[in-house]
Tab-separated table of C-alpha atoms in Angstrom:
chain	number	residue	atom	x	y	z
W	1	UNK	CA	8.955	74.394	53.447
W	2	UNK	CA	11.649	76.715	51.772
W	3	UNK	CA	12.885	76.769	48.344
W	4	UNK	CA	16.198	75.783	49.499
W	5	UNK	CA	15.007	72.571	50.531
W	6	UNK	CA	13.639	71.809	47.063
W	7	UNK	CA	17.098	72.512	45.734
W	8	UNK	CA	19.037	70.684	48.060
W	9	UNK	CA	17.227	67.769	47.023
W	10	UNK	CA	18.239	68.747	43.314
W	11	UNK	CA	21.540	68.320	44.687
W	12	UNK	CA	21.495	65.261	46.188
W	13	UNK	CA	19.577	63.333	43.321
W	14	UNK	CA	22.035	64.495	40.817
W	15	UNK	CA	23.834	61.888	39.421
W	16	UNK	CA	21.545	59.302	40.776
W	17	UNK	CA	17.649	60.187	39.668
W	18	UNK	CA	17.719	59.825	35.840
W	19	UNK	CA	16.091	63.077	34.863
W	20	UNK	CA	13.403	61.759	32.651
W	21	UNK	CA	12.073	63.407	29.201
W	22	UNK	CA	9.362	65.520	28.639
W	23	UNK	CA	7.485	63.469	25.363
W	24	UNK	CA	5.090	65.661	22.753
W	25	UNK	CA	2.868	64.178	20.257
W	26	UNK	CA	1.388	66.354	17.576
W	27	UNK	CA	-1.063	64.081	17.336
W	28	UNK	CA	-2.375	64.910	21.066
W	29	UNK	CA	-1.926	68.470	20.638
W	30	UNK	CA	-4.213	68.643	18.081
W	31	UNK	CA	-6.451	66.474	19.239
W	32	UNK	CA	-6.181	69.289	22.443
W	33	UNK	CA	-5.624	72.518	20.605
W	34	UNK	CA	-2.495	72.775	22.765
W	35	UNK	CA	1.067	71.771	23.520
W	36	UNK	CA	1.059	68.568	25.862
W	37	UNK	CA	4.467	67.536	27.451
W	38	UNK	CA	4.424	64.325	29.438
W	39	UNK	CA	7.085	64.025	31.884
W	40	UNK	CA	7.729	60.463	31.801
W	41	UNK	CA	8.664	59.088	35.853
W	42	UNK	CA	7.623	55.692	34.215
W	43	UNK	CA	11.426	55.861	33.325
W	44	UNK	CA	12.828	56.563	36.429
W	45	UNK	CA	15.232	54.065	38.628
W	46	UNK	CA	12.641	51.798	40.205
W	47	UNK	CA	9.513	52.415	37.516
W	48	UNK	CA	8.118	55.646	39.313
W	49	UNK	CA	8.804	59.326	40.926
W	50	UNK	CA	8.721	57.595	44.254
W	51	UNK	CA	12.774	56.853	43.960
W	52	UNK	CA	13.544	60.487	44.168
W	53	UNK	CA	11.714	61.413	47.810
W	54	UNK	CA	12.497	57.862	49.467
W	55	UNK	CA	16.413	58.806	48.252
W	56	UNK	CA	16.365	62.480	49.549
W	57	UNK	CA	14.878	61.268	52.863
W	58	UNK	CA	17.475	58.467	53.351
W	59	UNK	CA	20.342	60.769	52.415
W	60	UNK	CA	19.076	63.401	54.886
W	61	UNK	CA	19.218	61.196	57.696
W	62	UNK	CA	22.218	61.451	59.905
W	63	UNK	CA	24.703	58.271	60.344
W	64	UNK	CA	23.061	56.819	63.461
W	65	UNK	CA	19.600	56.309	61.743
W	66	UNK	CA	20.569	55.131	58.763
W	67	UNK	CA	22.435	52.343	60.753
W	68	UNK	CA	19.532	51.676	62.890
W	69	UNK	CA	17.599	50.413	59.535
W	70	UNK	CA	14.615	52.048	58.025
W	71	UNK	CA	10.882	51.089	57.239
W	72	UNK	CA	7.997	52.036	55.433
W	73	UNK	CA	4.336	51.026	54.319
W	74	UNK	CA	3.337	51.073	50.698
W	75	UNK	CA	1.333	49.521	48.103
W	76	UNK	CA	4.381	48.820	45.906
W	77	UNK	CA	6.123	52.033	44.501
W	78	UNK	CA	7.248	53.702	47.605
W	79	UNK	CA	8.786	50.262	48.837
W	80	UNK	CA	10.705	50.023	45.367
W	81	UNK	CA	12.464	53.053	45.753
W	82	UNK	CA	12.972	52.774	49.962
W	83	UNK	CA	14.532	48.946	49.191
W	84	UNK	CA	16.815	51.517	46.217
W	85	UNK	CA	17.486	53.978	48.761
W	86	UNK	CA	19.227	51.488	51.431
W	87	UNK	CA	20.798	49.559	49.063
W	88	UNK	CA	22.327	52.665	47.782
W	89	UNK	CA	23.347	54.072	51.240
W	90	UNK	CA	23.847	50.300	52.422
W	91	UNK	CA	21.541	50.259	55.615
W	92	UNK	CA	18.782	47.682	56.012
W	93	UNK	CA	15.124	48.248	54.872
W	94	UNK	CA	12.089	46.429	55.528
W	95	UNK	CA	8.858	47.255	54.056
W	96	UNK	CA	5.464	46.508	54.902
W	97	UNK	CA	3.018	45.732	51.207
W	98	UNK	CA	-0.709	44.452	50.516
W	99	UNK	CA	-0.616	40.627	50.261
W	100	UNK	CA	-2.053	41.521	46.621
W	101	UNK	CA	0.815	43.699	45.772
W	102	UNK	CA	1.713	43.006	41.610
W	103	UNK	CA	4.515	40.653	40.905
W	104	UNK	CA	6.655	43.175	39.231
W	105	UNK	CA	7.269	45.428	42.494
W	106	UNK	CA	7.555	42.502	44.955
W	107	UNK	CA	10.047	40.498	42.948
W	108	UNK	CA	12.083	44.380	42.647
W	109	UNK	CA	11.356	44.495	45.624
W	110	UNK	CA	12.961	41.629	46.988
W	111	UNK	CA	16.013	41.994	44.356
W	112	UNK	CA	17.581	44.735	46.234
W	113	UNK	CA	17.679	43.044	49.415
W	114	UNK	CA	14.852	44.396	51.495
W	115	UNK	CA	12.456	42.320	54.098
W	116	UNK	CA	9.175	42.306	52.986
W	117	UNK	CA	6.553	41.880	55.458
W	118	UNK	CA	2.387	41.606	53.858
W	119	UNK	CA	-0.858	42.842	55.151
W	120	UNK	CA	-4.243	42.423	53.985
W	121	UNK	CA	-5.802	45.726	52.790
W	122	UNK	CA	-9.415	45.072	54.093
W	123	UNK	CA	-8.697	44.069	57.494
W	124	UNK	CA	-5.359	45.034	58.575
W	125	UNK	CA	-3.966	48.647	60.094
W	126	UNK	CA	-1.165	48.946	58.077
W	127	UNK	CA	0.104	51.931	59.855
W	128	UNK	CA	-0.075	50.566	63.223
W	129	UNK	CA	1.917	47.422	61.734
W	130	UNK	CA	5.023	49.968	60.489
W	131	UNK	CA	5.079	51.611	64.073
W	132	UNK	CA	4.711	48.720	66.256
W	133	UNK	CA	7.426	46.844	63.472
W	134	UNK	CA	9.860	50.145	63.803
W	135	UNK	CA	9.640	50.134	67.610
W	136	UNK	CA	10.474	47.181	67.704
W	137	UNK	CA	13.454	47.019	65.756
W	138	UNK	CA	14.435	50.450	65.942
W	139	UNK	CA	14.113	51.267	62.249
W	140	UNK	CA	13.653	55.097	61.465
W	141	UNK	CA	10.084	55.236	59.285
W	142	UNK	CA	9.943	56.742	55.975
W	143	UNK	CA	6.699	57.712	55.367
W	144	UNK	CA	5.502	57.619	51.433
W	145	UNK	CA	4.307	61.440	51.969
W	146	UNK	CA	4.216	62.883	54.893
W	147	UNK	CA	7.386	63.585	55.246
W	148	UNK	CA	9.745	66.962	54.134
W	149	UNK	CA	12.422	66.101	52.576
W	150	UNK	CA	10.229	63.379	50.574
W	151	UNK	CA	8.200	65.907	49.325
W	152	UNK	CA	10.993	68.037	48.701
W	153	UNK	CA	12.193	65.042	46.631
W	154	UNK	CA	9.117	64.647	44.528
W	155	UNK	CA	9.312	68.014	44.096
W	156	UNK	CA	12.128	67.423	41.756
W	157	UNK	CA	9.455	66.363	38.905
W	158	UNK	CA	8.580	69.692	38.625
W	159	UNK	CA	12.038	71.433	39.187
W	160	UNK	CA	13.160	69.574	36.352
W	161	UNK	CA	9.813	70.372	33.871
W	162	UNK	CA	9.923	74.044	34.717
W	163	UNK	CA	13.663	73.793	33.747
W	164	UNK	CA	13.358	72.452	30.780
W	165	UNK	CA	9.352	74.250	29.320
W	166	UNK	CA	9.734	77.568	30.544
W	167	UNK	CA	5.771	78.879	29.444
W	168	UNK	CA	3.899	76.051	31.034
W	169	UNK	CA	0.682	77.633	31.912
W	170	UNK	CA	-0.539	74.711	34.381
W	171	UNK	CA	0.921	71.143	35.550
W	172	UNK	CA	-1.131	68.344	36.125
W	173	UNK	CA	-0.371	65.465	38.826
W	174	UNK	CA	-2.120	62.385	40.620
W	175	UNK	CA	-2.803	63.050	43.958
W	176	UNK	CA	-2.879	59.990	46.541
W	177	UNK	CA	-1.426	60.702	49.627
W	178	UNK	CA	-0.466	63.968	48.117
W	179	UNK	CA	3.444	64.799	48.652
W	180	UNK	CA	4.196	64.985	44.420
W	181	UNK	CA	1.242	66.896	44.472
W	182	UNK	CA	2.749	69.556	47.363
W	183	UNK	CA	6.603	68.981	45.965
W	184	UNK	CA	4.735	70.185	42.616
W	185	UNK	CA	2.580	72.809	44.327
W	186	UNK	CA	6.044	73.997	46.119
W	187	UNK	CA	8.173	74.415	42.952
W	188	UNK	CA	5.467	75.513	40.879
W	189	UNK	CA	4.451	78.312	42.640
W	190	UNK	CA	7.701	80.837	42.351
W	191	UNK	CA	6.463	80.008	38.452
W	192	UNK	CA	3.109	81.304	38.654
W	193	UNK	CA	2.664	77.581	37.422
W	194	UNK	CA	-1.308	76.450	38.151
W	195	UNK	CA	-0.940	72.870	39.913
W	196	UNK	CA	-3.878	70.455	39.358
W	197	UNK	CA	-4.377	67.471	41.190
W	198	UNK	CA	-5.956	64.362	40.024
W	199	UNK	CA	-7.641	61.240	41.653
W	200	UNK	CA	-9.649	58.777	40.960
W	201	UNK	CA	-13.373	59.544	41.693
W	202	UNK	CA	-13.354	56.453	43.875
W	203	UNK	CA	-11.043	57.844	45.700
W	204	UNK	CA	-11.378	61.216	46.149
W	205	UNK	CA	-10.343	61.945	49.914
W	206	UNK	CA	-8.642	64.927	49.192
W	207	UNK	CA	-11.081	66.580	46.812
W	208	UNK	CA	-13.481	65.987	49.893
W	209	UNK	CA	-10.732	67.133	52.178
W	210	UNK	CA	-9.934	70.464	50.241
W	211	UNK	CA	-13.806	71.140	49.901
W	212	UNK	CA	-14.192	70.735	53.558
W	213	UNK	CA	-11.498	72.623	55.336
W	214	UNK	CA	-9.851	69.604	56.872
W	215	UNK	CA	-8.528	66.040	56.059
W	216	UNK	CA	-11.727	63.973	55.368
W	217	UNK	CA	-11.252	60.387	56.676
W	218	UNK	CA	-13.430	58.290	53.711
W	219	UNK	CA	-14.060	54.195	53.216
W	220	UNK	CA	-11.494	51.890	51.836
W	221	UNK	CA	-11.533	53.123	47.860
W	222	UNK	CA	-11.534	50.127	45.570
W	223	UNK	CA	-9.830	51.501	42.356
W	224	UNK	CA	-7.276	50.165	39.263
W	225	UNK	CA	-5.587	52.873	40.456
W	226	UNK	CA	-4.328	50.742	43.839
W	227	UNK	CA	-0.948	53.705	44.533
W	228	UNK	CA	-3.494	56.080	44.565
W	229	UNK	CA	-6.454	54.715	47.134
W	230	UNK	CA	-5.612	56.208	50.214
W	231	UNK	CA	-8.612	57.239	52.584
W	232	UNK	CA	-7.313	60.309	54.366
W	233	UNK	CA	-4.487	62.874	52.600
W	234	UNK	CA	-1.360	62.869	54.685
W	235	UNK	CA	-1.421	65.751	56.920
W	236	UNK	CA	2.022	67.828	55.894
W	237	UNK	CA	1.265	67.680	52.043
W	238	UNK	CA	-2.360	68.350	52.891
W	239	UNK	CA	-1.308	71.721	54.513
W	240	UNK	CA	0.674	72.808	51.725
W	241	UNK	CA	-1.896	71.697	49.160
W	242	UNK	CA	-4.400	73.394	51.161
W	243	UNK	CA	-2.338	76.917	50.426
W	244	UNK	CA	-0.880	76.423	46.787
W	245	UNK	CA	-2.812	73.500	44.782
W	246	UNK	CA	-5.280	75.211	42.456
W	247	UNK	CA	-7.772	72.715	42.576
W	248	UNK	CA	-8.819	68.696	42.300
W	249	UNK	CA	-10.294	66.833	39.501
W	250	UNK	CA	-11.722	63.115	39.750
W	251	UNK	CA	-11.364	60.557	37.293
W	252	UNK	CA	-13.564	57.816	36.499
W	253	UNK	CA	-12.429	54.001	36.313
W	254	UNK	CA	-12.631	53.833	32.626
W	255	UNK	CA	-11.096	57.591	32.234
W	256	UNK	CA	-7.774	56.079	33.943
W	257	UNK	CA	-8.032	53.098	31.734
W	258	UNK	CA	-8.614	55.429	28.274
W	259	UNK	CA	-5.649	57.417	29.652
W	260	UNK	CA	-3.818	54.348	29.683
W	261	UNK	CA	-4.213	53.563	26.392
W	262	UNK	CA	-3.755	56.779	24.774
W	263	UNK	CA	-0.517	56.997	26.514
W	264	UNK	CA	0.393	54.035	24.873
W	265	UNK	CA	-0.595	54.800	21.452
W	266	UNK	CA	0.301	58.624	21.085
W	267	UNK	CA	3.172	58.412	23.191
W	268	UNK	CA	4.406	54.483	23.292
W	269	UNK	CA	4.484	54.917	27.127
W	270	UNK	CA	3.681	52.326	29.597
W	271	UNK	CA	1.971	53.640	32.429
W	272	UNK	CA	0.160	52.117	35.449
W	273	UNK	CA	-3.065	53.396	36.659
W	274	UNK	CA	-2.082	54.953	38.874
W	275	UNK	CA	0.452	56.757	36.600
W	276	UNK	CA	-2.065	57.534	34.262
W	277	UNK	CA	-4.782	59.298	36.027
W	278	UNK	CA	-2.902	62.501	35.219
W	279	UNK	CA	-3.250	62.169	31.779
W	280	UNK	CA	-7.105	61.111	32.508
W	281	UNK	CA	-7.517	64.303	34.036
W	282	UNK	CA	-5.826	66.349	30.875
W	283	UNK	CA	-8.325	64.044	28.727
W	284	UNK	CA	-11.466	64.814	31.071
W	285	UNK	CA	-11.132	68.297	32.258
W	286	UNK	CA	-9.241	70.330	29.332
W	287	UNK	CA	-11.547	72.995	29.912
W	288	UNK	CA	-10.763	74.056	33.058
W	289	UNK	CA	-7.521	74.839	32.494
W	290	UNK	CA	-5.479	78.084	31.742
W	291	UNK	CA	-4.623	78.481	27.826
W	292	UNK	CA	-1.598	77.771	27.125
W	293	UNK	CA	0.870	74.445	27.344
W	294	UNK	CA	0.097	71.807	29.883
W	295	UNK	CA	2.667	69.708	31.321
W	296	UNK	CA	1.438	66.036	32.898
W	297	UNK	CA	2.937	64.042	35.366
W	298	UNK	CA	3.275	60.509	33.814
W	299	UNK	CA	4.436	59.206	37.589
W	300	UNK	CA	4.847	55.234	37.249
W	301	UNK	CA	4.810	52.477	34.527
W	302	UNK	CA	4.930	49.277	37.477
W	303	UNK	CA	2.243	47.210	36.105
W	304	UNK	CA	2.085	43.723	35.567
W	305	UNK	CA	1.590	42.831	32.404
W	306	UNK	CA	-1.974	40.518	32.191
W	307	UNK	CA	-3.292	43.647	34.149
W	308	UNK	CA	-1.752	46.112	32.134
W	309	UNK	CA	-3.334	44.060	28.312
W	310	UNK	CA	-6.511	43.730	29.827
W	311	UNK	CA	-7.261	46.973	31.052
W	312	UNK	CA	-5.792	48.344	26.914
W	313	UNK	CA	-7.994	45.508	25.757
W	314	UNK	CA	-11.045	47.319	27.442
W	315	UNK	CA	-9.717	51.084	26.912
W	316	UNK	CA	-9.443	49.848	23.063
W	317	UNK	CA	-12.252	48.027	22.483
W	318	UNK	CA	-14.651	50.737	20.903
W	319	UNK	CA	-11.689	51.260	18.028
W	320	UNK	CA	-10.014	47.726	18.115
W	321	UNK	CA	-10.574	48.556	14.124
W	322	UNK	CA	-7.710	50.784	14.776
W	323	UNK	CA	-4.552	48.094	13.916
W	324	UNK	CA	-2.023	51.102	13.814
W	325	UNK	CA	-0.543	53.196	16.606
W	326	UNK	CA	-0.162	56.778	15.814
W	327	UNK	CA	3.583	57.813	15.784
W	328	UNK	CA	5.117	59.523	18.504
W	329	UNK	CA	5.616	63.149	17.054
């Protein structure tokens, strides 16, 4: 996938992705010995990065899909920004989430207008349910990452990083079904940028995947990190992360959690688990990457909130003696 595609997408997101801020904290750099900038997605339309690939797909279609409808599967963040998308554009969208989905995306969910239809993660095929659902109906699917112009989308993070830090020596991003981490890969790589993907360790498909040769098919992952716990990588993003990603690290349950926190403190940034296991990997693996400054991919802040205390409440508990945050610097 050209360039040009990544830019077109630049195009039609202007005006309608917000283009987030890169955050610092002396505080973190130190703590690092290196510049840290956090590009915060958490503040993008929708709560995540997920708006700008399920937009560029939508406004890529031609007139006669759109007005057929359009449908995808998701555990929350993808639907949010497909039900955006059609509102935007004014076509139809129905959207196919776990039963357990968190209150905040279904009720966003349903707020722009889209049909939500529920599966249960254990013992449903949640893929067969979108194709036998868009056959049906004639929707056109939008898939959460296999799919060009949504990875050209998410690939719009990175655009916008390398525009603004123009010496980052590496960019870290969570990797689930793994189109932000090819859209990174993709405009990283005219950089000379180093792309690092991060999963959980409960999760790791595509660190299995990339080890092996070929997509790794692995058991249902049960993780905090529920965006991210897919059990094969999608096969287009898994063929350009194949050829550009430098390599994978794997996060532990409490690593995402710590990563939560710390976000919160250094950088008063709410981030879901799944939005933080970028930042786990910066905490976890400093070491193996290049010297210089790191940027992170901060890529969603949809969390409900008794989830979102609890899981600080643990992160914090060894330094609950703490009562102050450190300022944002």
């Amino acid at each position: 996938m050209a360039s040009v595609h990544v830019l077109s997408a630049v195009e039609r997101l202007r005006g309608v992705a917000v283009r987030t801020p890169m955050l610092t904290s002396s505080a973190i750099d130190d703590l690092l010995g290196r510049r840290v900038w956090v590009k915060a997605e958490n503040l993008q339309r929708t709560g995540s990065f997920k708006m700008r690939g399920a937009y560029n797909a939508v406004a890529s279609m031609d007139e006669a899909q759109r007005a057929r409808g359009v449908i995808a599967a998701s555990s929350g963040n993808h639907a949010q920004a497909l039900a955006l998308a059609a509102h935007l554009h004014k076509v139809p969208a129905t959207v196919v989430i776990p039963a357990d989905a968190p209150a905040t995306k279904t009720e966003a969910i349903k707020a722009l207008g889209a049909r939500i239809v529920t599966y249960n993660r254990d013992t449903d095929r949640r893929e067969a349910m979108v194709h036998q659902i868009a056959l049906r109906d004639g929707l056109t699917i939008v898939p959460s990452a296999n799919d060009y112009a949504v990875i050209a989308g998410a690939a719009t993070v990175a655009w916008e990083m390398l525009q603004e830090v123009h010496d980052l020596a590496a960019i870290l991003v969570p990797v689930g079904g793994g189109g932000l981490a090819a859209g990174t890969a993709l405009a990283a790589s005219s950089q000379h940028v180093k792309v690092f993907g991060v999963e959980p360790a409960a999760a790791d498909d595509t660190l299995r995947s990339l080890r092996a040769g070929y997509p790794i098919p692995i058991p249902a992952p049960s993780t905090i990190a529920d965006g991210l716990g897919h059990t094969e990588p999608a096969r287009l993003p898994f063929e350009i992360n194949q050829r550009l990603l430098t390599d994978v690290v794997t996060v532990s349950e409490e690593a995402i959690a710590d990563a939560m926190a710390h976000l919160w403190r250094y950088f008063h940034s709410a981030a879901e688990p799944s939005g933080a296991v970028a930042f786990a990997g910066l905490l976890n693996a400093v070491d193996r990457l290049p010297d210089g400054p790191v940027g992170v991919v901060l890529s969603g802040g949809n969390v409900d909130w008794p989830a979102y205390r609890r899981l600080l409440d643990i992160a914090l508990e060894p330094t609950e003696q703490d009562t102050h945050a450190a300022p944002v610097l």
